[in-house]
PDB file of C-alpha atoms in Angstrom:
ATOM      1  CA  UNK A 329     -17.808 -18.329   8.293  1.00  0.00           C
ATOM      2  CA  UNK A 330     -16.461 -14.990   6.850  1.00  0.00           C
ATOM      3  CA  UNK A 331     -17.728 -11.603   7.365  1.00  0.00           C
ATOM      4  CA  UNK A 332     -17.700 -10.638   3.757  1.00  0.00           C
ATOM      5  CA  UNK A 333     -17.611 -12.541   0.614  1.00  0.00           C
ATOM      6  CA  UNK A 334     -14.309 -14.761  -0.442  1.00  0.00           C
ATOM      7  CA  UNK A 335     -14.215 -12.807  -3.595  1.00  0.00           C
ATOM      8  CA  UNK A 336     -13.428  -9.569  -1.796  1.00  0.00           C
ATOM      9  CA  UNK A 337     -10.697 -10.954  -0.365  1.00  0.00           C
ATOM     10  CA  UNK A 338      -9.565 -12.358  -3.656  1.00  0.00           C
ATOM     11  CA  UNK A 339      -9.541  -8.833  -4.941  1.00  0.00           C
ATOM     12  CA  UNK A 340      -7.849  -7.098  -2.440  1.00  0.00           C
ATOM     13  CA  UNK A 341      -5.299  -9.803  -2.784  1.00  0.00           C
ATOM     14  CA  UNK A 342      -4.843  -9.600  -6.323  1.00  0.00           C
ATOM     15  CA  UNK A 343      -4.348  -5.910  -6.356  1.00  0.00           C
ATOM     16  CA  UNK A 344      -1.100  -6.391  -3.782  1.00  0.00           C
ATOM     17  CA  UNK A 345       0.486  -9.195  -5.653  1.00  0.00           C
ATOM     18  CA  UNK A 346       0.083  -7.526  -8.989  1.00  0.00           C
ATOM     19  CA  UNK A 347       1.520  -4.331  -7.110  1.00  0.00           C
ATOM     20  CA  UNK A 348       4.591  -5.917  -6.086  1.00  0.00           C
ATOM     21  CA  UNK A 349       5.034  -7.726  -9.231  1.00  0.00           C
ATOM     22  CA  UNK A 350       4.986  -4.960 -10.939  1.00  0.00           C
ATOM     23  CA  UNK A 351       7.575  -3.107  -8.598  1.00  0.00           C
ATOM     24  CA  UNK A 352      10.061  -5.627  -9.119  1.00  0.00           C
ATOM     25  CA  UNK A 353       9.095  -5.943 -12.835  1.00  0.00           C
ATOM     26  CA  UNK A 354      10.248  -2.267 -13.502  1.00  0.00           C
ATOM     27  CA  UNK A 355      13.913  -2.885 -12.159  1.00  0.00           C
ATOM     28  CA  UNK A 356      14.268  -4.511 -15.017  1.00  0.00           C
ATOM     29  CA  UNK A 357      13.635  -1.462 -17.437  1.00  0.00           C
ATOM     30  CA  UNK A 358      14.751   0.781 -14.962  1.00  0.00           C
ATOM     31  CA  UNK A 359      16.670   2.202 -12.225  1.00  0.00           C
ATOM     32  CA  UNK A 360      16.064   2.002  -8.108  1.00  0.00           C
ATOM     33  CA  UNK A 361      16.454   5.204  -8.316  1.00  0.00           C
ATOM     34  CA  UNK A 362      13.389   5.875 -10.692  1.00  0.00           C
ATOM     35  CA  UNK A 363      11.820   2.678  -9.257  1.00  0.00           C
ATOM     36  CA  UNK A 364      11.952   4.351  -5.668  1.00  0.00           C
ATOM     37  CA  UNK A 365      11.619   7.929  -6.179  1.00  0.00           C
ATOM     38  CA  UNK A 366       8.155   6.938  -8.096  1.00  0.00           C
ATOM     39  CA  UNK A 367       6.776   4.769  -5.236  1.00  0.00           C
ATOM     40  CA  UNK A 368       6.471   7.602  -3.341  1.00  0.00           C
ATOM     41  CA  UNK A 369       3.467   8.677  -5.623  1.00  0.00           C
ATOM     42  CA  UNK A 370       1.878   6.104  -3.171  1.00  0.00           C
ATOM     43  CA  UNK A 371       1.372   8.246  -0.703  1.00  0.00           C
ATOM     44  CA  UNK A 372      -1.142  11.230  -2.816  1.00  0.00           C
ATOM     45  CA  UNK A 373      -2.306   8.239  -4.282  1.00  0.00           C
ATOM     46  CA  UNK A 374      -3.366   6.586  -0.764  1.00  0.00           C
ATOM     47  CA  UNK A 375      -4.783  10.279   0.439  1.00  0.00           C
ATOM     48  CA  UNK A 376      -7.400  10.437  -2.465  1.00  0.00           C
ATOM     49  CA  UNK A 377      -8.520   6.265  -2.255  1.00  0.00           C
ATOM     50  CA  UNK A 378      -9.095   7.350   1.634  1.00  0.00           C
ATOM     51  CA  UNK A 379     -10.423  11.039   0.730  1.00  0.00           C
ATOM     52  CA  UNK A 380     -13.414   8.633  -1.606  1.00  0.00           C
ATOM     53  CA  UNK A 381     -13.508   5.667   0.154  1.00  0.00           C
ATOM     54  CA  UNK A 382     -13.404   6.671   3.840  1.00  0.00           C
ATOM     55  CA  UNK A 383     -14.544  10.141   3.497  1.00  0.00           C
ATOM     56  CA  UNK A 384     -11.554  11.225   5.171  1.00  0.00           C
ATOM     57  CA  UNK A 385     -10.908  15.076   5.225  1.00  0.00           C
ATOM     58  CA  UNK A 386      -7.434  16.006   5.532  1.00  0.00           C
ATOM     59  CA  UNK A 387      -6.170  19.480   7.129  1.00  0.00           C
ATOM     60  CA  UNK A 388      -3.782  22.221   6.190  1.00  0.00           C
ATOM     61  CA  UNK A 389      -1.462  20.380   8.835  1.00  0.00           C
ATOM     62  CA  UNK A 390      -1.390  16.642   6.917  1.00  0.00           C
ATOM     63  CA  UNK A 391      -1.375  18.197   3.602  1.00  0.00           C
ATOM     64  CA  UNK A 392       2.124  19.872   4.304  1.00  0.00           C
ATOM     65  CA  UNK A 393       3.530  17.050   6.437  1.00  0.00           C
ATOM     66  CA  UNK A 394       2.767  15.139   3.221  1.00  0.00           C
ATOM     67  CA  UNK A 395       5.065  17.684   1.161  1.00  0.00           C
ATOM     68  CA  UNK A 396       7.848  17.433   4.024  1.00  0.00           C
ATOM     69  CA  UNK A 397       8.121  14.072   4.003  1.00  0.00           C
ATOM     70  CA  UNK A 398       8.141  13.595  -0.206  1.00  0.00           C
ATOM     71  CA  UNK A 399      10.746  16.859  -0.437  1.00  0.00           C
ATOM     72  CA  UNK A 400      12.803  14.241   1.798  1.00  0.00           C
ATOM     73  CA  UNK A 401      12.231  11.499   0.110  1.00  0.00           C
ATOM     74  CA  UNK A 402      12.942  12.964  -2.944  1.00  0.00           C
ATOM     75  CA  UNK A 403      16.164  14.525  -1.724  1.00  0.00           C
ATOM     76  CA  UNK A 404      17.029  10.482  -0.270  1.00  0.00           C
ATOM     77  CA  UNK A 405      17.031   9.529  -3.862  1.00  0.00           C
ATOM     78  CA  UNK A 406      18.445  12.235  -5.529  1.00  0.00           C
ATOM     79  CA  UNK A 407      21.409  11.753  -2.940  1.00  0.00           C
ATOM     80  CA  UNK A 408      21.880   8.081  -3.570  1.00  0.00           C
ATOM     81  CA  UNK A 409      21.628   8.296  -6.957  1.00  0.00           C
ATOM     82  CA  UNK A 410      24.668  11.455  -6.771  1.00  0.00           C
ATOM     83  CA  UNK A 411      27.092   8.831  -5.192  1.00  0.00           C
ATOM     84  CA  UNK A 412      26.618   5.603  -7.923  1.00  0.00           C
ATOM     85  CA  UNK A 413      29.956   5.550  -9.667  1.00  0.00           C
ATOM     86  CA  UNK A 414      28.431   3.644 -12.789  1.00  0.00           C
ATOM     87  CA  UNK A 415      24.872   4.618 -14.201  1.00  0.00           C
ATOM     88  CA  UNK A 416      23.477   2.156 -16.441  1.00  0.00           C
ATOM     89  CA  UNK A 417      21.604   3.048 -19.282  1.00  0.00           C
ATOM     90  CA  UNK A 418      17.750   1.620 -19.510  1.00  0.00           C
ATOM     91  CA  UNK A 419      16.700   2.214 -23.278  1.00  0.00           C
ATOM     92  CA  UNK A 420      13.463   1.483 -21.901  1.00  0.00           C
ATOM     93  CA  UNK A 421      13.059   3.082 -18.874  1.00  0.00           C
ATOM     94  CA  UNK A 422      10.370   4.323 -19.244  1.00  0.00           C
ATOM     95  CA  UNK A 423       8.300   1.040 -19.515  1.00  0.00           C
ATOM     96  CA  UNK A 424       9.856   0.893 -16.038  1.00  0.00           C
ATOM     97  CA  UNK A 425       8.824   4.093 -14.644  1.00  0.00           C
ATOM     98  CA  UNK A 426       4.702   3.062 -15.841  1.00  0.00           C
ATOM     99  CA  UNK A 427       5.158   0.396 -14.252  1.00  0.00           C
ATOM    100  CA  UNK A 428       6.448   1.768 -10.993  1.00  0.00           C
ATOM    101  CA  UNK A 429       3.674   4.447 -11.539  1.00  0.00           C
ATOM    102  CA  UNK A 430       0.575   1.689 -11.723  1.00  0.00           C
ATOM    103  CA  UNK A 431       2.525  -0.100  -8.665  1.00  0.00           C
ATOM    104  CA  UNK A 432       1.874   3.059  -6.825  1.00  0.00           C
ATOM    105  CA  UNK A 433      -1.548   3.770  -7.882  1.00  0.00           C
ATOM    106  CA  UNK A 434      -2.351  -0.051  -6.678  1.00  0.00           C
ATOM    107  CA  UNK A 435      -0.706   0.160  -3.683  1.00  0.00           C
ATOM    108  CA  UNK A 436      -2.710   3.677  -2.475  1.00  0.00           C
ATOM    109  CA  UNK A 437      -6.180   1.802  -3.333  1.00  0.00           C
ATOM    110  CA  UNK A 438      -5.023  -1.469  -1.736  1.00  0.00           C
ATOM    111  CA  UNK A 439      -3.618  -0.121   1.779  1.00  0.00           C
ATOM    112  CA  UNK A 440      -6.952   1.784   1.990  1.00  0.00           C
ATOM    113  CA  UNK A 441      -8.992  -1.066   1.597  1.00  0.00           C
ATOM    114  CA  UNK A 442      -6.656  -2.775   4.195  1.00  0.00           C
ATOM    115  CA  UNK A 443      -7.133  -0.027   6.837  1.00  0.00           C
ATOM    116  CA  UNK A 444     -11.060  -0.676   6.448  1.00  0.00           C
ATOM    117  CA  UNK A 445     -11.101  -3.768   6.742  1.00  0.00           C
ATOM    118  CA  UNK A 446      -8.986  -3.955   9.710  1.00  0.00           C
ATOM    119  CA  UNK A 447     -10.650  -1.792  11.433  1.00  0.00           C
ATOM    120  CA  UNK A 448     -14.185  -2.757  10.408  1.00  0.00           C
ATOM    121  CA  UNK A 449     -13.948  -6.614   9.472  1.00  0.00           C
ATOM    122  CA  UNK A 450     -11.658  -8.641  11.103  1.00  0.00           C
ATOM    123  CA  UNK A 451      -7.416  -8.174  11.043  1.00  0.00           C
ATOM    124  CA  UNK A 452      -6.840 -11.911  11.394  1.00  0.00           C
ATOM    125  CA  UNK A 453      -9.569 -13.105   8.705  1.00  0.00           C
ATOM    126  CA  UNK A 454      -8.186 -10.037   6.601  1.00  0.00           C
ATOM    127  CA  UNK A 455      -4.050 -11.930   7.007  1.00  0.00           C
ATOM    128  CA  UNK A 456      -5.271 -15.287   6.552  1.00  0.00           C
ATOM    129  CA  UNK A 457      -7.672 -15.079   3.668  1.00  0.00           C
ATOM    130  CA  UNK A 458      -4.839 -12.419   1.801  1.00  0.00           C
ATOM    131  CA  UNK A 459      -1.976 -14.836   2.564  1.00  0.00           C
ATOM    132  CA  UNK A 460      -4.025 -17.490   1.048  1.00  0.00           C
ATOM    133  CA  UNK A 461      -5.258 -15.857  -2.062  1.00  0.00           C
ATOM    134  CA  UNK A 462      -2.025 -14.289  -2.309  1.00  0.00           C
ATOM    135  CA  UNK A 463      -0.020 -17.444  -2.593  1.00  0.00           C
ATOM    136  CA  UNK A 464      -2.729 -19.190  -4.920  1.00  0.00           C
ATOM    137  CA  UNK A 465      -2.749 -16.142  -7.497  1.00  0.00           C
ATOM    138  CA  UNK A 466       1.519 -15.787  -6.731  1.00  0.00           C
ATOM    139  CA  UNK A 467       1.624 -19.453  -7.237  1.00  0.00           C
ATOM    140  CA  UNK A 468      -0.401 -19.590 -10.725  1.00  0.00           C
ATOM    141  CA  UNK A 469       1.187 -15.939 -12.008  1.00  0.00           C
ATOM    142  CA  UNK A 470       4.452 -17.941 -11.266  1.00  0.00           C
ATOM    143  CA  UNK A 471       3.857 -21.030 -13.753  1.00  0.00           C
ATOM    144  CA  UNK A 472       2.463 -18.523 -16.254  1.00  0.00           C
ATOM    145  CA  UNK A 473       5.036 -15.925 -16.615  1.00  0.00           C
ATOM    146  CA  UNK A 474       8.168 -17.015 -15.034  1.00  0.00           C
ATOM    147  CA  UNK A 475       8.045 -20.895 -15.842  1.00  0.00           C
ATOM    148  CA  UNK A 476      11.182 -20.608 -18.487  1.00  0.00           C
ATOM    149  CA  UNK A 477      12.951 -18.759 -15.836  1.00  0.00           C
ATOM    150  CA  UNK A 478      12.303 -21.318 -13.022  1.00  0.00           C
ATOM    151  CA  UNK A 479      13.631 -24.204 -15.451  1.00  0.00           C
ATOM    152  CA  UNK A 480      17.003 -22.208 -15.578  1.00  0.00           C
ATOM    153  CA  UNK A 481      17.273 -21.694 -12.383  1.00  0.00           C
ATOM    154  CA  UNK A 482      16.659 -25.489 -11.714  1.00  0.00           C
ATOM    155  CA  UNK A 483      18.869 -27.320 -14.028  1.00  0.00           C
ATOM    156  CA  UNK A 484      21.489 -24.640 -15.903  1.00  0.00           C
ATOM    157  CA  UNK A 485      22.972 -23.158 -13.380  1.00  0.00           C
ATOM    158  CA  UNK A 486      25.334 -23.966 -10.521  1.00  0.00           C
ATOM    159  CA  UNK A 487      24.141 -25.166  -6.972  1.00  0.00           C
ATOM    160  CA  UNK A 488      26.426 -21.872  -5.501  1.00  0.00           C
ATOM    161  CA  UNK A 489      23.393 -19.695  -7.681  1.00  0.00           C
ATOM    162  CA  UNK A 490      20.912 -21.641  -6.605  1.00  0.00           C
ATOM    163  CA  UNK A 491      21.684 -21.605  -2.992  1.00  0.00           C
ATOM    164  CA  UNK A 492      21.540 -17.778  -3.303  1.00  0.00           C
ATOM    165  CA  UNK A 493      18.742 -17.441  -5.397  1.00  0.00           C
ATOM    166  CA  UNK A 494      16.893 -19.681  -2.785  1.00  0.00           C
ATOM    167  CA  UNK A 495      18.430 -18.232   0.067  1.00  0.00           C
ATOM    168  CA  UNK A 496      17.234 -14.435  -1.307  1.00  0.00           C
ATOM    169  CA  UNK A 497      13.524 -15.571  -2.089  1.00  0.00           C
ATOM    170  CA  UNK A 498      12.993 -17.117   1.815  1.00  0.00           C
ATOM    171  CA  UNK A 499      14.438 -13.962   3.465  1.00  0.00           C
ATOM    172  CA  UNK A 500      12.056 -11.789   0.685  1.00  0.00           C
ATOM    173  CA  UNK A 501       9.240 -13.896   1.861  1.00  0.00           C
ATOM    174  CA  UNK A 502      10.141 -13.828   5.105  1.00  0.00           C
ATOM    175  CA  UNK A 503      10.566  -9.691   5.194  1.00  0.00           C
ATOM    176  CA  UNK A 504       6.941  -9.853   3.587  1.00  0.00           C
ATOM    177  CA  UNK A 505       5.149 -11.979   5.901  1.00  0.00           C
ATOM    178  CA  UNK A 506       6.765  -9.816   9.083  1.00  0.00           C
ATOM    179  CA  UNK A 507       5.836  -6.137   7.012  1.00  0.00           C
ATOM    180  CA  UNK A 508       2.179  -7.683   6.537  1.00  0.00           C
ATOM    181  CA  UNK A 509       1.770  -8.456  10.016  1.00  0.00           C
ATOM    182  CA  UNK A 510       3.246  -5.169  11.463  1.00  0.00           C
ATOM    183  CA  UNK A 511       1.900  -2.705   9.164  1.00  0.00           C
ATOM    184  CA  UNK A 512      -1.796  -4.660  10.134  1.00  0.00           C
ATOM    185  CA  UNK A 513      -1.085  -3.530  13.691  1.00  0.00           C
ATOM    186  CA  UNK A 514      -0.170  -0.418  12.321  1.00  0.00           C
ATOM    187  CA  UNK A 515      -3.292   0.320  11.183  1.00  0.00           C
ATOM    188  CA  UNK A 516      -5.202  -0.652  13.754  1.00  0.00           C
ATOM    189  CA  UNK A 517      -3.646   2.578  15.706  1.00  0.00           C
ATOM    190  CA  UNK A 518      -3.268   5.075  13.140  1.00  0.00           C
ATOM    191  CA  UNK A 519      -4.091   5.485   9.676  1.00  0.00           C
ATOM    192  CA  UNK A 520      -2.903   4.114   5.929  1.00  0.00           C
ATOM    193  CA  UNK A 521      -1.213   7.624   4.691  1.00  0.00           C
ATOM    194  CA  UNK A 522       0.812   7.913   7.910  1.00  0.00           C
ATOM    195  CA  UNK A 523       2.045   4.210   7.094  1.00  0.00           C
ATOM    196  CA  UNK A 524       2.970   5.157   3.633  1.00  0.00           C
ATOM    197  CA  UNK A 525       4.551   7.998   4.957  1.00  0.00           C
ATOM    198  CA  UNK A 526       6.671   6.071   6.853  1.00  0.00           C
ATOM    199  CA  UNK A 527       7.902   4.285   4.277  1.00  0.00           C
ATOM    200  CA  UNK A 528       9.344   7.064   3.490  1.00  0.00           C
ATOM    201  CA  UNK A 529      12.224   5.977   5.364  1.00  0.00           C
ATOM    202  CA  UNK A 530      13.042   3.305   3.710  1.00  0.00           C
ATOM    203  CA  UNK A 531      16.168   5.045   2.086  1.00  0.00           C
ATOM    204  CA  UNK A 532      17.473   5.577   5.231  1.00  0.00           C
ATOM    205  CA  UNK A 533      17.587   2.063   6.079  1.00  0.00           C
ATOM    206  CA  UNK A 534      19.044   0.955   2.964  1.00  0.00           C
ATOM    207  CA  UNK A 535      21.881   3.684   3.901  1.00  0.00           C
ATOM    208  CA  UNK A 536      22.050   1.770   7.491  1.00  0.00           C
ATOM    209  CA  UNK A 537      22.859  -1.520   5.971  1.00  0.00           C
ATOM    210  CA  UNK A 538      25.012   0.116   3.769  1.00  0.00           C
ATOM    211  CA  UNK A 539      27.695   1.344   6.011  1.00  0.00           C
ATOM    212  CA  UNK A 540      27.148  -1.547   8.527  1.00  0.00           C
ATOM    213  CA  UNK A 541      28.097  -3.635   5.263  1.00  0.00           C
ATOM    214  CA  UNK A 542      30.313  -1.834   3.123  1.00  0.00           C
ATOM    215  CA  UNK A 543      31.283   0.832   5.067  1.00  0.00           C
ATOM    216  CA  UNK A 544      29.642   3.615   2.982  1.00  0.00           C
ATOM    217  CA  UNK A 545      29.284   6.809   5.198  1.00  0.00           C
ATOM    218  CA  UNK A 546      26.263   9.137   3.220  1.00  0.00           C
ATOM    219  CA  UNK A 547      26.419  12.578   2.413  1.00  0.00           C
ATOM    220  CA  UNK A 548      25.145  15.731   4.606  1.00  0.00           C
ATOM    221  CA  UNK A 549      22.290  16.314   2.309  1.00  0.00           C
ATOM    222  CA  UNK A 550      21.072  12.493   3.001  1.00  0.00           C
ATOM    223  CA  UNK A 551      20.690  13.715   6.577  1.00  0.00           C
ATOM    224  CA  UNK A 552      19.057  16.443   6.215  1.00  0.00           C
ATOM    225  CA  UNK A 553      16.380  14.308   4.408  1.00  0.00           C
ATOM    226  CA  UNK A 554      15.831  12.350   7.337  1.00  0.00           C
ATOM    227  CA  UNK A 555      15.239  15.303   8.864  1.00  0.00           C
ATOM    228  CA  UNK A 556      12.531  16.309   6.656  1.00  0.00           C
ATOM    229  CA  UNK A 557      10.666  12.991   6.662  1.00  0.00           C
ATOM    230  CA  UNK A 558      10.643  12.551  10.530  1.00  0.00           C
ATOM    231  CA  UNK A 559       9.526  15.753  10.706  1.00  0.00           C
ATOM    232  CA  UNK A 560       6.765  15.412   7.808  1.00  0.00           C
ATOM    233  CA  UNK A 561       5.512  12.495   9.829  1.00  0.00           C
ATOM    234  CA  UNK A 562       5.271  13.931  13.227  1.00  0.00           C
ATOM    235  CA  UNK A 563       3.561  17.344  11.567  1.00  0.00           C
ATOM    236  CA  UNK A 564       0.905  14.279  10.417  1.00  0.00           C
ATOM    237  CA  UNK A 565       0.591  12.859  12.965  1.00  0.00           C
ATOM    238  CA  UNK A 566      -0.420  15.997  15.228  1.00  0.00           C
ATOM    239  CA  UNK A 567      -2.831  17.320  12.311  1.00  0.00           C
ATOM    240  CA  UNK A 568      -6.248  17.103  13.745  1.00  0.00           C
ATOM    241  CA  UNK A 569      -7.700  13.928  13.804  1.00  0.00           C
ATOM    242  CA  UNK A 570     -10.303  13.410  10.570  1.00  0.00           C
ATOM    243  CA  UNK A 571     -13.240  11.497  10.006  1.00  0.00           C
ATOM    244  CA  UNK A 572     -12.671   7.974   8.772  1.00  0.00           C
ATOM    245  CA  UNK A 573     -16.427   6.672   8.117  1.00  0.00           C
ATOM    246  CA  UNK A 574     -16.688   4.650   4.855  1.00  0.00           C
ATOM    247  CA  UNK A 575     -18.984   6.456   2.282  1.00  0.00           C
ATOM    248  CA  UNK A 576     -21.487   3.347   1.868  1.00  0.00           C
ATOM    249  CA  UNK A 577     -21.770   3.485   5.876  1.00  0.00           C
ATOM    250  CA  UNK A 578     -22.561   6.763   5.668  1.00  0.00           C
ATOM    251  CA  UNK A 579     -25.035   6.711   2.928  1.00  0.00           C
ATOM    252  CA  UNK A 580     -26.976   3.254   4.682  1.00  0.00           C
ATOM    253  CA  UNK A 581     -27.329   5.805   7.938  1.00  0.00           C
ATOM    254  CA  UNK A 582     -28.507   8.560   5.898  1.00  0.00           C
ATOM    255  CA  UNK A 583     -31.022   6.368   4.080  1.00  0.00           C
ATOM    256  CA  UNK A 584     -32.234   4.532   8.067  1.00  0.00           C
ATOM    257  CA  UNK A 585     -32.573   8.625   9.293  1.00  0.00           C
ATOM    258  CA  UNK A 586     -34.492   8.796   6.300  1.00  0.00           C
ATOM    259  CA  UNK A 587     -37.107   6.233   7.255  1.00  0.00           C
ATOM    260  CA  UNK A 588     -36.679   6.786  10.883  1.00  0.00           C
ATOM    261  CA  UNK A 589     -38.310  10.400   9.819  1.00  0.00           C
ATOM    262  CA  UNK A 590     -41.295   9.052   8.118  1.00  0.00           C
ATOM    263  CA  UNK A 591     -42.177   6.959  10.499  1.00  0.00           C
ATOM    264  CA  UNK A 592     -42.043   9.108  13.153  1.00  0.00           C
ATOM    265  CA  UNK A 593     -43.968  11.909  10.829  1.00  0.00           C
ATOM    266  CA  UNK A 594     -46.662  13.726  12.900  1.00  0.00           C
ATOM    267  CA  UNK A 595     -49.944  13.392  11.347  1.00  0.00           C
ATOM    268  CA  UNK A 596     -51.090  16.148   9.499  1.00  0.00           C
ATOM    269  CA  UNK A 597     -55.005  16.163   9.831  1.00  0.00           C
ATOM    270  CA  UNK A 598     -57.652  13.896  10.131  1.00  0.00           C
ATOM    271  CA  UNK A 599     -57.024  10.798  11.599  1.00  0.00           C
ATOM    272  CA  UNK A 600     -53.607   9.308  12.746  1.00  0.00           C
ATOM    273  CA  UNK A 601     -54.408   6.144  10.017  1.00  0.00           C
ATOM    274  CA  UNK A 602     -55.129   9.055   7.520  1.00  0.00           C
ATOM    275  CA  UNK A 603     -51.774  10.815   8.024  1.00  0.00           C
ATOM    276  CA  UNK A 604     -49.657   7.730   7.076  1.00  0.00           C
ATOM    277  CA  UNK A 605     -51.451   7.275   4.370  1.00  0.00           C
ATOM    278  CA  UNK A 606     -50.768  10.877   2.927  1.00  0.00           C
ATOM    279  CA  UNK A 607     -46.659   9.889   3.694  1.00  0.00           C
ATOM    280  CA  UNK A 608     -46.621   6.746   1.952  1.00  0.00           C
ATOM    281  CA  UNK A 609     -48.852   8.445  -1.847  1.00  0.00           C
TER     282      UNK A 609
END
């Protein structure tokens, strides 16, 4: 028996597959660059779904380890994109960049509703109902919009591609079922803007790989954006710690104060019987 309605779950699912559809939809207008230095507008967008939907107040303190750790982030991108040798032109970028923008905006709304309910519902009924809606509405969006594609891949091209192209879609899979899992943890300790904060540091990981596989050492500046983001995130995380009651709970405990008062009313002359009657008129 679930603890909220299917549908809910449905929801929340199809906001996260149509967010990372639409990620990996706007590489094809676009750059990473653009593509990456735009996902960070996840991270104001996650602050005001939690500011409405958890009636979270953030301090002075979060606000500007927020700005620390997108000036790094920023600076991450601007140095990756000052070392590509060849810059391809996207005519329509900017089809690209809209849809890295509404990727962003989906992703704030849908790692809110994750953090509440993981914390309020249930985290394994919350991973098993999302990896099965995910998979049915993956599956269908598949066969819908990418059927032609799938076709190719199946019988024009050689096994070599195919291998790969198999090979990359497990380990994708695979790197999305273990982020799931640990960024579920991850919110059972802490709080959905510090995890997209983290993120943040996904540039520097890239740059890891990087040099362990090409041998690419980065510039000075790309360390001194590290620098900024660890330090944005640890300024976060000792902010002082903010409220995190959902607005409906809130409102369903003002309303049972409301008729815990009437009840309780002292009766103003007259008989006790009297005196409730004058509350309820």
């Amino acid at each position: 028996q679930l603890k909220i309605p299917w549908w809910v779950y449905f929801l929340m699912s199809l906001l996260d597959v149509e967010a990372n559809y639409m990620v990996l939809l706007s590489l094809k207008f676009t750059s990473l660059t653009s593509t990456t230095l735009l996902g960070s507008l996840t991270v104001p967008s996650v602050m005001i779904c939690s500011k409405w939907l958890l009636a979270r107040v953030f301090s002075p303190r979060h606000y500007t380890g927020v700005c620390l750790c997108l000036l790094g982030g920023t600076i991450m991108v601007w140095s990756d994109n000052t070392q590509q040798d060849d810059y391809e032109d996207h005519p329509y970028s900017y089809i690209g960049d809209l849809l890295a923008i509404i990727a962003a905006l989906l992703y704030g709304l849908g790692d809110t509703l994750a953090e509440y309910a993981i914390k309020n519902i249930d985290r394994t009924e919350y991973l098993g109902m999302l990896g099965l809606f995910g998979f049915i509405i993956s599956f269908l969006q598949c066969l819908a919009l990418e059927y032609s594609s799938i076709l190719n891949l199946l019988f024009h091209t050689t096994p070599t591609i195919q291998h790969k192209a198999f090979a990359t879609m497990v380990w994708y899979i695979m790197s999305l079922v273990f982020y799931y899992v640990a960024s579920s943890y991850f919110l059972t300790l802490s709080d959905a803007t510090l995890l997209n904060l983290s993120l943040q540091t996904t540039s520097l990981w890239a740059s890891v790989f990087d040099v362990v596989a090409n041998g690419t050492i980065p510039p000075l500046v790309f360390f001194l954006a590290v620098l900024l983001v660890t330090l944005g995130v640890c300024v976060y995380q000792v902010g002082r710690e903010c409220g995190t009651r959902p607005i409906l709970e809130k409102e369903e405990e003002s309303s049972r104060d409301e008729s815990e008062t009437l009840t309780t009313a002292t009766p103003s002359g007259g008989d006790q019987e009297g005196g409730y009657m004058s509350i309820k008129m």
